[in-house]
PDB file of N, CA, C and O in Angstrom:
ATOM      1  N   UNK A  48      -1.006  33.687   8.204  1.00 57.00           N
ATOM      2  CA  UNK A  48       0.217  33.492   7.444  1.00 57.00           C
ATOM      3  C   UNK A  48       0.004  32.410   6.394  1.00 57.00           C
ATOM      4  O   UNK A  48      -0.841  31.547   6.533  1.00 57.00           O
ATOM      5  N   UNK A  49       0.813  32.452   5.371  1.00 67.00           N
ATOM      6  CA  UNK A  49       0.682  31.516   4.262  1.00 67.00           C
ATOM      7  C   UNK A  49       1.657  30.351   4.436  1.00 67.00           C
ATOM      8  O   UNK A  49       2.822  30.544   4.732  1.00 67.00           O
ATOM      9  N   UNK A  50       1.156  29.146   4.248  1.00 69.00           N
ATOM     10  CA  UNK A  50       1.983  27.944   4.355  1.00 69.00           C
ATOM     11  C   UNK A  50       2.477  27.600   2.960  1.00 69.00           C
ATOM     12  O   UNK A  50       1.698  27.427   2.047  1.00 69.00           O
ATOM     13  N   UNK A  51       3.791  27.488   2.792  1.00 72.00           N
ATOM     14  CA  UNK A  51       4.352  27.236   1.469  1.00 72.00           C
ATOM     15  C   UNK A  51       4.968  25.855   1.322  1.00 72.00           C
ATOM     16  O   UNK A  51       5.109  25.360   0.230  1.00 72.00           O
ATOM     17  N   UNK A  52       5.363  25.245   2.400  1.00 74.00           N
ATOM     18  CA  UNK A  52       6.017  23.947   2.267  1.00 74.00           C
ATOM     19  C   UNK A  52       5.030  22.828   2.588  1.00 74.00           C
ATOM     20  O   UNK A  52       4.132  23.005   3.394  1.00 74.00           O
ATOM     21  N   UNK A  53       5.220  21.673   1.941  1.00 71.00           N
ATOM     22  CA  UNK A  53       4.326  20.542   2.216  1.00 71.00           C
ATOM     23  C   UNK A  53       4.713  19.865   3.522  1.00 71.00           C
ATOM     24  O   UNK A  53       5.816  20.045   4.030  1.00 71.00           O
ATOM     25  N   UNK A  54       3.811  19.090   4.045  1.00 71.00           N
ATOM     26  CA  UNK A  54       4.134  18.238   5.187  1.00 71.00           C
ATOM     27  C   UNK A  54       3.714  16.819   4.841  1.00 71.00           C
ATOM     28  O   UNK A  54       2.845  16.619   4.007  1.00 71.00           O
ATOM     29  N   UNK A  55       4.371  15.863   5.447  1.00 68.00           N
ATOM     30  CA  UNK A  55       4.013  14.463   5.212  1.00 68.00           C
ATOM     31  C   UNK A  55       3.726  13.797   6.538  1.00 68.00           C
ATOM     32  O   UNK A  55       4.301  14.145   7.567  1.00 68.00           O
ATOM     33  N   UNK A  56       2.822  12.863   6.511  1.00 65.00           N
ATOM     34  CA  UNK A  56       2.548  12.015   7.653  1.00 65.00           C
ATOM     35  C   UNK A  56       2.713  10.594   7.150  1.00 65.00           C
ATOM     36  O   UNK A  56       2.007  10.175   6.253  1.00 65.00           O
ATOM     37  N   UNK A  57       3.671   9.887   7.678  1.00 66.00           N
ATOM     38  CA  UNK A  57       3.990   8.555   7.170  1.00 66.00           C
ATOM     39  C   UNK A  57       3.201   7.479   7.907  1.00 66.00           C
ATOM     40  O   UNK A  57       3.768   6.603   8.536  1.00 66.00           O
ATOM     41  N   UNK A  58       1.895   7.594   7.807  1.00 62.00           N
ATOM     42  CA  UNK A  58       1.001   6.605   8.393  1.00 62.00           C
ATOM     43  C   UNK A  58       0.199   5.968   7.288  1.00 62.00           C
ATOM     44  O   UNK A  58      -0.160   6.615   6.315  1.00 62.00           O
ATOM     45  N   UNK A  59      -0.117   4.706   7.450  1.00 59.00           N
ATOM     46  CA  UNK A  59      -0.878   4.015   6.424  1.00 59.00           C
ATOM     47  C   UNK A  59      -2.362   3.986   6.779  1.00 59.00           C
ATOM     48  O   UNK A  59      -3.207   3.910   5.928  1.00 59.00           O
ATOM     49  N   UNK A  60      -2.686   4.010   8.054  1.00 62.00           N
ATOM     50  CA  UNK A  60      -4.082   3.979   8.488  1.00 62.00           C
ATOM     51  C   UNK A  60      -4.411   5.294   9.199  1.00 62.00           C
ATOM     52  O   UNK A  60      -3.535   6.087   9.500  1.00 62.00           O
ATOM     53  N   UNK A  61      -5.674   5.484   9.488  1.00 72.00           N
ATOM     54  CA  UNK A  61      -6.142   6.667  10.211  1.00 72.00           C
ATOM     55  C   UNK A  61      -5.816   7.966   9.480  1.00 72.00           C
ATOM     56  O   UNK A  61      -5.266   8.900  10.033  1.00 72.00           O
ATOM     57  N   UNK A  62      -6.156   8.003   8.210  1.00 75.00           N
ATOM     58  CA  UNK A  62      -5.913   9.201   7.410  1.00 75.00           C
ATOM     59  C   UNK A  62      -7.217   9.925   7.159  1.00 75.00           C
ATOM     60  O   UNK A  62      -8.215   9.272   6.896  1.00 75.00           O
ATOM     61  N   UNK A  63      -7.274  11.216   7.223  1.00 82.00           N
ATOM     62  CA  UNK A  63      -6.176  12.126   7.547  1.00 82.00           C
ATOM     63  C   UNK A  63      -5.953  12.243   9.052  1.00 82.00           C
ATOM     64  O   UNK A  63      -6.882  12.137   9.841  1.00 82.00           O
ATOM     65  N   UNK A  64      -4.728  12.489   9.420  1.00 84.00           N
ATOM     66  CA  UNK A  64      -4.387  12.689  10.819  1.00 84.00           C
ATOM     67  C   UNK A  64      -4.790  14.098  11.234  1.00 84.00           C
ATOM     68  O   UNK A  64      -5.082  14.955  10.389  1.00 84.00           O
ATOM     69  N   UNK A  65      -4.772  14.346  12.525  1.00 88.00           N
ATOM     70  CA  UNK A  65      -5.064  15.688  13.021  1.00 88.00           C
ATOM     71  C   UNK A  65      -4.056  16.686  12.454  1.00 88.00           C
ATOM     72  O   UNK A  65      -4.419  17.796  12.043  1.00 88.00           O
ATOM     73  N   UNK A  66      -2.777  16.300  12.399  1.00 87.00           N
ATOM     74  CA  UNK A  66      -1.750  17.175  11.837  1.00 87.00           C
ATOM     75  C   UNK A  66      -2.066  17.527  10.388  1.00 87.00           C
ATOM     76  O   UNK A  66      -2.000  18.695   9.986  1.00 87.00           O
ATOM     77  N   UNK A  67      -2.409  16.524   9.591  1.00 87.00           N
ATOM     78  CA  UNK A  67      -2.709  16.770   8.177  1.00 87.00           C
ATOM     79  C   UNK A  67      -3.917  17.680   8.022  1.00 87.00           C
ATOM     80  O   UNK A  67      -3.920  18.596   7.188  1.00 87.00           O
ATOM     81  N   UNK A  68      -4.933  17.456   8.812  1.00 90.00           N
ATOM     82  CA  UNK A  68      -6.144  18.273   8.744  1.00 90.00           C
ATOM     83  C   UNK A  68      -5.831  19.720   9.097  1.00 90.00           C
ATOM     84  O   UNK A  68      -6.241  20.654   8.393  1.00 90.00           O
ATOM     85  N   UNK A  69      -5.086  19.926  10.167  1.00 91.00           N
ATOM     86  CA  UNK A  69      -4.734  21.285  10.581  1.00 91.00           C
ATOM     87  C   UNK A  69      -3.846  21.969   9.546  1.00 91.00           C
ATOM     88  O   UNK A  69      -3.988  23.158   9.270  1.00 91.00           O
ATOM     89  N   UNK A  70      -2.913  21.214   8.974  1.00 89.00           N
ATOM     90  CA  UNK A  70      -2.006  21.759   7.965  1.00 89.00           C
ATOM     91  C   UNK A  70      -2.788  22.242   6.740  1.00 89.00           C
ATOM     92  O   UNK A  70      -2.549  23.319   6.227  1.00 89.00           O
ATOM     93  N   UNK A  71      -3.726  21.421   6.288  1.00 91.00           N
ATOM     94  CA  UNK A  71      -4.521  21.793   5.123  1.00 91.00           C
ATOM     95  C   UNK A  71      -5.423  22.989   5.426  1.00 91.00           C
ATOM     96  O   UNK A  71      -5.602  23.863   4.577  1.00 91.00           O
ATOM     97  N   UNK A  72      -5.969  23.059   6.633  1.00 93.00           N
ATOM     98  CA  UNK A  72      -6.783  24.221   7.016  1.00 93.00           C
ATOM     99  C   UNK A  72      -5.960  25.503   7.017  1.00 93.00           C
ATOM    100  O   UNK A  72      -6.481  26.588   6.791  1.00 93.00           O
ATOM    101  N   UNK A  73      -4.663  25.371   7.279  1.00 93.00           N
ATOM    102  CA  UNK A  73      -3.767  26.528   7.276  1.00 93.00           C
ATOM    103  C   UNK A  73      -3.288  26.878   5.869  1.00 93.00           C
ATOM    104  O   UNK A  73      -2.514  27.813   5.692  1.00 93.00           O
ATOM    105  N   UNK A  74      -3.743  26.093   4.875  1.00 91.00           N
ATOM    106  CA  UNK A  74      -3.377  26.389   3.494  1.00 91.00           C
ATOM    107  C   UNK A  74      -2.282  25.526   2.922  1.00 91.00           C
ATOM    108  O   UNK A  74      -1.858  25.720   1.788  1.00 91.00           O
ATOM    109  N   UNK A  75      -1.806  24.563   3.699  1.00 89.00           N
ATOM    110  CA  UNK A  75      -0.739  23.690   3.224  1.00 89.00           C
ATOM    111  C   UNK A  75      -1.280  22.468   2.509  1.00 89.00           C
ATOM    112  O   UNK A  75      -2.485  22.245   2.432  1.00 89.00           O
ATOM    113  N   UNK A  76      -0.366  21.685   1.982  1.00 86.00           N
ATOM    114  CA  UNK A  76      -0.716  20.435   1.308  1.00 86.00           C
ATOM    115  C   UNK A  76      -0.146  19.295   2.130  1.00 86.00           C
ATOM    116  O   UNK A  76       1.042  19.284   2.437  1.00 86.00           O
ATOM    117  N   UNK A  77      -0.994  18.354   2.491  1.00 85.00           N
ATOM    118  CA  UNK A  77      -0.557  17.193   3.265  1.00 85.00           C
ATOM    119  C   UNK A  77      -0.584  15.957   2.377  1.00 85.00           C
ATOM    120  O   UNK A  77      -1.515  15.768   1.604  1.00 85.00           O
ATOM    121  N   UNK A  78       0.436  15.140   2.487  1.00 81.00           N
ATOM    122  CA  UNK A  78       0.529  13.917   1.705  1.00 81.00           C
ATOM    123  C   UNK A  78       0.596  12.752   2.676  1.00 81.00           C
ATOM    124  O   UNK A  78       1.430  12.736   3.574  1.00 81.00           O
ATOM    125  N   UNK A  79      -0.280  11.790   2.502  1.00 79.00           N
ATOM    126  CA  UNK A  79      -0.327  10.640   3.401  1.00 79.00           C
ATOM    127  C   UNK A  79       0.696   9.578   3.052  1.00 79.00           C
ATOM    128  O   UNK A  79       1.344   9.620   2.001  1.00 79.00           O
ATOM    129  N   UNK A  80       0.824   8.625   3.936  1.00 83.00           N
ATOM    130  CA  UNK A  80       1.796   7.548   3.750  1.00 83.00           C
ATOM    131  C   UNK A  80       1.545   6.717   2.511  1.00 83.00           C
ATOM    132  O   UNK A  80       2.490   6.299   1.832  1.00 83.00           O
ATOM    133  N   UNK A  81       0.274   6.473   2.172  1.00 87.00           N
ATOM    134  CA  UNK A  81      -0.022   5.663   0.985  1.00 87.00           C
ATOM    135  C   UNK A  81       0.456   6.373  -0.281  1.00 87.00           C
ATOM    136  O   UNK A  81       1.049   5.746  -1.154  1.00 87.00           O
ATOM    137  N   UNK A  82       0.221   7.663  -0.367  1.00 85.00           N
ATOM    138  CA  UNK A  82       0.685   8.406  -1.551  1.00 85.00           C
ATOM    139  C   UNK A  82       2.201   8.349  -1.677  1.00 85.00           C
ATOM    140  O   UNK A  82       2.740   8.156  -2.774  1.00 85.00           O
ATOM    141  N   UNK A  83       2.897   8.496  -0.564  1.00 85.00           N
ATOM    142  CA  UNK A  83       4.359   8.412  -0.602  1.00 85.00           C
ATOM    143  C   UNK A  83       4.820   7.024  -1.032  1.00 85.00           C
ATOM    144  O   UNK A  83       5.723   6.883  -1.862  1.00 85.00           O
ATOM    145  N   UNK A  84       4.192   6.000  -0.460  1.00 89.00           N
ATOM    146  CA  UNK A  84       4.558   4.624  -0.786  1.00 89.00           C
ATOM    147  C   UNK A  84       4.335   4.328  -2.270  1.00 89.00           C
ATOM    148  O   UNK A  84       5.201   3.741  -2.939  1.00 89.00           O
ATOM    149  N   UNK A  85       3.190   4.753  -2.801  1.00 94.00           N
ATOM    150  CA  UNK A  85       2.879   4.498  -4.208  1.00 94.00           C
ATOM    151  C   UNK A  85       3.864   5.221  -5.114  1.00 94.00           C
ATOM    152  O   UNK A  85       4.368   4.651  -6.079  1.00 94.00           O
ATOM    153  N   UNK A  86       4.167   6.468  -4.813  1.00 92.00           N
ATOM    154  CA  UNK A  86       5.123   7.215  -5.654  1.00 92.00           C
ATOM    155  C   UNK A  86       6.506   6.569  -5.645  1.00 92.00           C
ATOM    156  O   UNK A  86       7.164   6.481  -6.669  1.00 92.00           O
ATOM    157  N   UNK A  87       6.936   6.113  -4.477  1.00 93.00           N
ATOM    158  CA  UNK A  87       8.225   5.412  -4.404  1.00 93.00           C
ATOM    159  C   UNK A  87       8.186   4.124  -5.216  1.00 93.00           C
ATOM    160  O   UNK A  87       9.131   3.806  -5.952  1.00 93.00           O
ATOM    161  N   UNK A  88       7.091   3.394  -5.101  1.00 95.00           N
ATOM    162  CA  UNK A  88       6.962   2.125  -5.818  1.00 95.00           C
ATOM    163  C   UNK A  88       6.970   2.331  -7.329  1.00 95.00           C
ATOM    164  O   UNK A  88       7.609   1.577  -8.071  1.00 95.00           O
ATOM    165  N   UNK A  89       6.273   3.363  -7.795  1.00 96.00           N
ATOM    166  CA  UNK A  89       6.251   3.656  -9.229  1.00 96.00           C
ATOM    167  C   UNK A  89       7.667   3.892  -9.737  1.00 96.00           C
ATOM    168  O   UNK A  89       8.083   3.327 -10.757  1.00 96.00           O
ATOM    169  N   UNK A  90       8.420   4.720  -9.037  1.00 96.00           N
ATOM    170  CA  UNK A  90       9.779   5.029  -9.495  1.00 96.00           C
ATOM    171  C   UNK A  90      10.689   3.808  -9.433  1.00 96.00           C
ATOM    172  O   UNK A  90      11.562   3.633 -10.287  1.00 96.00           O
ATOM    173  N   UNK A  91      10.478   2.937  -8.453  1.00 96.00           N
ATOM    174  CA  UNK A  91      11.269   1.708  -8.387  1.00 96.00           C
ATOM    175  C   UNK A  91      10.968   0.805  -9.574  1.00 96.00           C
ATOM    176  O   UNK A  91      11.877   0.215 -10.161  1.00 96.00           O
ATOM    177  N   UNK A  92       9.689   0.695  -9.939  1.00 96.00           N
ATOM    178  CA  UNK A  92       9.317  -0.127 -11.095  1.00 96.00           C
ATOM    179  C   UNK A  92       9.936   0.447 -12.362  1.00 96.00           C
ATOM    180  O   UNK A  92      10.467  -0.291 -13.205  1.00 96.00           O
ATOM    181  N   UNK A  93       9.915   1.775 -12.503  1.00 97.00           N
ATOM    182  CA  UNK A  93      10.520   2.411 -13.673  1.00 97.00           C
ATOM    183  C   UNK A  93      12.014   2.090 -13.725  1.00 97.00           C
ATOM    184  O   UNK A  93      12.548   1.724 -14.788  1.00 97.00           O
ATOM    185  N   UNK A  94      12.692   2.214 -12.597  1.00 97.00           N
ATOM    186  CA  UNK A  94      14.127   1.929 -12.568  1.00 97.00           C
ATOM    187  C   UNK A  94      14.440   0.476 -12.903  1.00 97.00           C
ATOM    188  O   UNK A  94      15.422   0.177 -13.576  1.00 97.00           O
ATOM    189  N   UNK A  95      13.592  -0.444 -12.429  1.00 97.00           N
ATOM    190  CA  UNK A  95      13.863  -1.870 -12.628  1.00 97.00           C
ATOM    191  C   UNK A  95      13.429  -2.378 -14.000  1.00 97.00           C
ATOM    192  O   UNK A  95      14.038  -3.300 -14.533  1.00 97.00           O
ATOM    193  N   UNK A  96      12.381  -1.784 -14.565  1.00 97.00           N
ATOM    194  CA  UNK A  96      11.829  -2.330 -15.803  1.00 97.00           C
ATOM    195  C   UNK A  96      11.853  -1.365 -16.987  1.00 97.00           C
ATOM    196  O   UNK A  96      11.698  -1.789 -18.124  1.00 97.00           O
ATOM    197  N   UNK A  97      11.981  -0.072 -16.696  1.00 97.00           N
ATOM    198  CA  UNK A  97      11.909   0.917 -17.768  1.00 97.00           C
ATOM    199  C   UNK A  97      10.480   1.273 -18.163  1.00 97.00           C
ATOM    200  O   UNK A  97      10.260   2.067 -19.057  1.00 97.00           O
ATOM    201  N   UNK A  98       9.506   0.670 -17.491  1.00 97.00           N
ATOM    202  CA  UNK A  98       8.092   0.925 -17.785  1.00 97.00           C
ATOM    203  C   UNK A  98       7.435   1.623 -16.610  1.00 97.00           C
ATOM    204  O   UNK A  98       7.690   1.278 -15.455  1.00 97.00           O
ATOM    205  N   UNK A  99       6.568   2.592 -16.902  1.00 97.00           N
ATOM    206  CA  UNK A  99       5.854   3.319 -15.858  1.00 97.00           C
ATOM    207  C   UNK A  99       4.503   2.654 -15.600  1.00 97.00           C
ATOM    208  O   UNK A  99       3.652   2.616 -16.470  1.00 97.00           O
ATOM    209  N   UNK A 100       4.299   2.130 -14.378  1.00 97.00           N
ATOM    210  CA  UNK A 100       3.026   1.484 -14.063  1.00 97.00           C
ATOM    211  C   UNK A 100       1.921   2.521 -13.852  1.00 97.00           C
ATOM    212  O   UNK A 100       2.191   3.715 -13.718  1.00 97.00           O
ATOM    213  N   UNK A 101       0.704   2.062 -13.807  1.00 97.00           N
ATOM    214  CA  UNK A 101      -0.462   2.920 -13.601  1.00 97.00           C
ATOM    215  C   UNK A 101      -0.543   3.301 -12.122  1.00 97.00           C
ATOM    216  O   UNK A 101      -0.899   2.483 -11.273  1.00 97.00           O
ATOM    217  N   UNK A 102      -0.198   4.552 -11.819  1.00 96.00           N
ATOM    218  CA  UNK A 102      -0.166   5.014 -10.439  1.00 96.00           C
ATOM    219  C   UNK A 102      -1.554   4.951  -9.791  1.00 96.00           C
ATOM    220  O   UNK A 102      -1.680   4.584  -8.621  1.00 96.00           O
ATOM    221  N   UNK A 103      -2.581   5.294 -10.537  1.00 96.00           N
ATOM    222  CA  UNK A 103      -3.937   5.260  -9.974  1.00 96.00           C
ATOM    223  C   UNK A 103      -4.349   3.841  -9.595  1.00 96.00           C
ATOM    224  O   UNK A 103      -4.965   3.618  -8.555  1.00 96.00           O
ATOM    225  N   UNK A 104      -3.994   2.872 -10.442  1.00 97.00           N
ATOM    226  CA  UNK A 104      -4.321   1.473 -10.141  1.00 97.00           C
ATOM    227  C   UNK A 104      -3.574   1.015  -8.895  1.00 97.00           C
ATOM    228  O   UNK A 104      -4.134   0.304  -8.053  1.00 97.00           O
ATOM    229  N   UNK A 105      -2.322   1.427  -8.766  1.00 96.00           N
ATOM    230  CA  UNK A 105      -1.542   1.057  -7.588  1.00 96.00           C
ATOM    231  C   UNK A 105      -2.123   1.679  -6.328  1.00 96.00           C
ATOM    232  O   UNK A 105      -2.219   1.032  -5.278  1.00 96.00           O
ATOM    233  N   UNK A 106      -2.531   2.942  -6.405  1.00 93.00           N
ATOM    234  CA  UNK A 106      -3.121   3.620  -5.253  1.00 93.00           C
ATOM    235  C   UNK A 106      -4.448   2.960  -4.851  1.00 93.00           C
ATOM    236  O   UNK A 106      -4.722   2.763  -3.674  1.00 93.00           O
ATOM    237  N   UNK A 107      -5.247   2.610  -5.853  1.00 95.00           N
ATOM    238  CA  UNK A 107      -6.529   1.947  -5.584  1.00 95.00           C
ATOM    239  C   UNK A 107      -6.302   0.600  -4.906  1.00 95.00           C
ATOM    240  O   UNK A 107      -6.972   0.265  -3.919  1.00 95.00           O
ATOM    241  N   UNK A 108      -5.350  -0.174  -5.415  1.00 95.00           N
ATOM    242  CA  UNK A 108      -5.053  -1.481  -4.823  1.00 95.00           C
ATOM    243  C   UNK A 108      -4.513  -1.325  -3.401  1.00 95.00           C
ATOM    244  O   UNK A 108      -4.892  -2.076  -2.494  1.00 95.00           O
ATOM    245  N   UNK A 109      -3.648  -0.353  -3.202  1.00 90.00           N
ATOM    246  CA  UNK A 109      -3.110  -0.112  -1.864  1.00 90.00           C
ATOM    247  C   UNK A 109      -4.192   0.316  -0.891  1.00 90.00           C
ATOM    248  O   UNK A 109      -4.227  -0.144   0.260  1.00 90.00           O
ATOM    249  N   UNK A 110      -5.086   1.201  -1.340  1.00 87.00           N
ATOM    250  CA  UNK A 110      -6.190   1.638  -0.493  1.00 87.00           C
ATOM    251  C   UNK A 110      -7.109   0.494  -0.125  1.00 87.00           C
ATOM    252  O   UNK A 110      -7.559   0.372   1.026  1.00 87.00           O
ATOM    253  N   UNK A 111      -7.386  -0.380  -1.092  1.00 90.00           N
ATOM    254  CA  UNK A 111      -8.241  -1.543  -0.830  1.00 90.00           C
ATOM    255  C   UNK A 111      -7.573  -2.481   0.182  1.00 90.00           C
ATOM    256  O   UNK A 111      -8.246  -3.016   1.073  1.00 90.00           O
ATOM    257  N   UNK A 112      -6.270  -2.669   0.055  1.00 88.00           N
ATOM    258  CA  UNK A 112      -5.549  -3.536   0.996  1.00 88.00           C
ATOM    259  C   UNK A 112      -5.581  -2.945   2.404  1.00 88.00           C
ATOM    260  O   UNK A 112      -5.769  -3.670   3.391  1.00 88.00           O
ATOM    261  N   UNK A 113      -5.416  -1.634   2.510  1.00 82.00           N
ATOM    262  CA  UNK A 113      -5.476  -0.994   3.822  1.00 82.00           C
ATOM    263  C   UNK A 113      -6.863  -1.067   4.426  1.00 82.00           C
ATOM    264  O   UNK A 113      -7.029  -1.298   5.626  1.00 82.00           O
ATOM    265  N   UNK A 114      -7.880  -0.869   3.597  1.00 83.00           N
ATOM    266  CA  UNK A 114      -9.267  -0.975   4.070  1.00 83.00           C
ATOM    267  C   UNK A 114      -9.545  -2.377   4.589  1.00 83.00           C
ATOM    268  O   UNK A 114     -10.172  -2.547   5.631  1.00 83.00           O
ATOM    269  N   UNK A 115      -9.078  -3.390   3.855  1.00 86.00           N
ATOM    270  CA  UNK A 115      -9.285  -4.780   4.272  1.00 86.00           C
ATOM    271  C   UNK A 115      -8.547  -5.054   5.584  1.00 86.00           C
ATOM    272  O   UNK A 115      -9.083  -5.713   6.475  1.00 86.00           O
ATOM    273  N   UNK A 116      -7.360  -4.511   5.704  1.00 82.00           N
ATOM    274  CA  UNK A 116      -6.563  -4.712   6.916  1.00 82.00           C
ATOM    275  C   UNK A 116      -7.225  -4.026   8.122  1.00 82.00           C
ATOM    276  O   UNK A 116      -7.229  -4.557   9.218  1.00 82.00           O
ATOM    277  N   UNK A 117      -7.778  -2.834   7.907  1.00 76.00           N
ATOM    278  CA  UNK A 117      -8.432  -2.102   8.981  1.00 76.00           C
ATOM    279  C   UNK A 117      -9.687  -2.821   9.464  1.00 76.00           C
ATOM    280  O   UNK A 117     -10.030  -2.757  10.639  1.00 76.00           O
ATOM    281  N   UNK A 118     -10.336  -3.546   8.564  1.00 77.00           N
ATOM    282  CA  UNK A 118     -11.541  -4.274   8.916  1.00 77.00           C
ATOM    283  C   UNK A 118     -11.257  -5.612   9.599  1.00 77.00           C
ATOM    284  O   UNK A 118     -12.137  -6.228  10.169  1.00 77.00           O
ATOM    285  N   UNK A 119     -10.016  -6.054   9.530  1.00 59.00           N
ATOM    286  CA  UNK A 119      -9.644  -7.372  10.097  1.00 59.00           C
ATOM    287  C   UNK A 119      -9.461  -7.318  11.585  1.00 59.00           C
ATOM    288  O   UNK A 119      -9.363  -6.359  12.207  1.00 59.00           O
TER     289      UNK A 119
END
């Protein structure tokens, strides 16, 4: 069967989860917690300042912070 709706896993560490992996194998799209957090943050910055920040830079910084936290 074809998977048409996305699924989200709101976790910041241990990505991809088993659920996300299985969902993608079934043809779906899985979005991790960091992607959701960054997208929310971008829209908040736009609402507060009227300027769109660099989403890739925010994702990179968030990923680096999570990596550092996982190593601690």
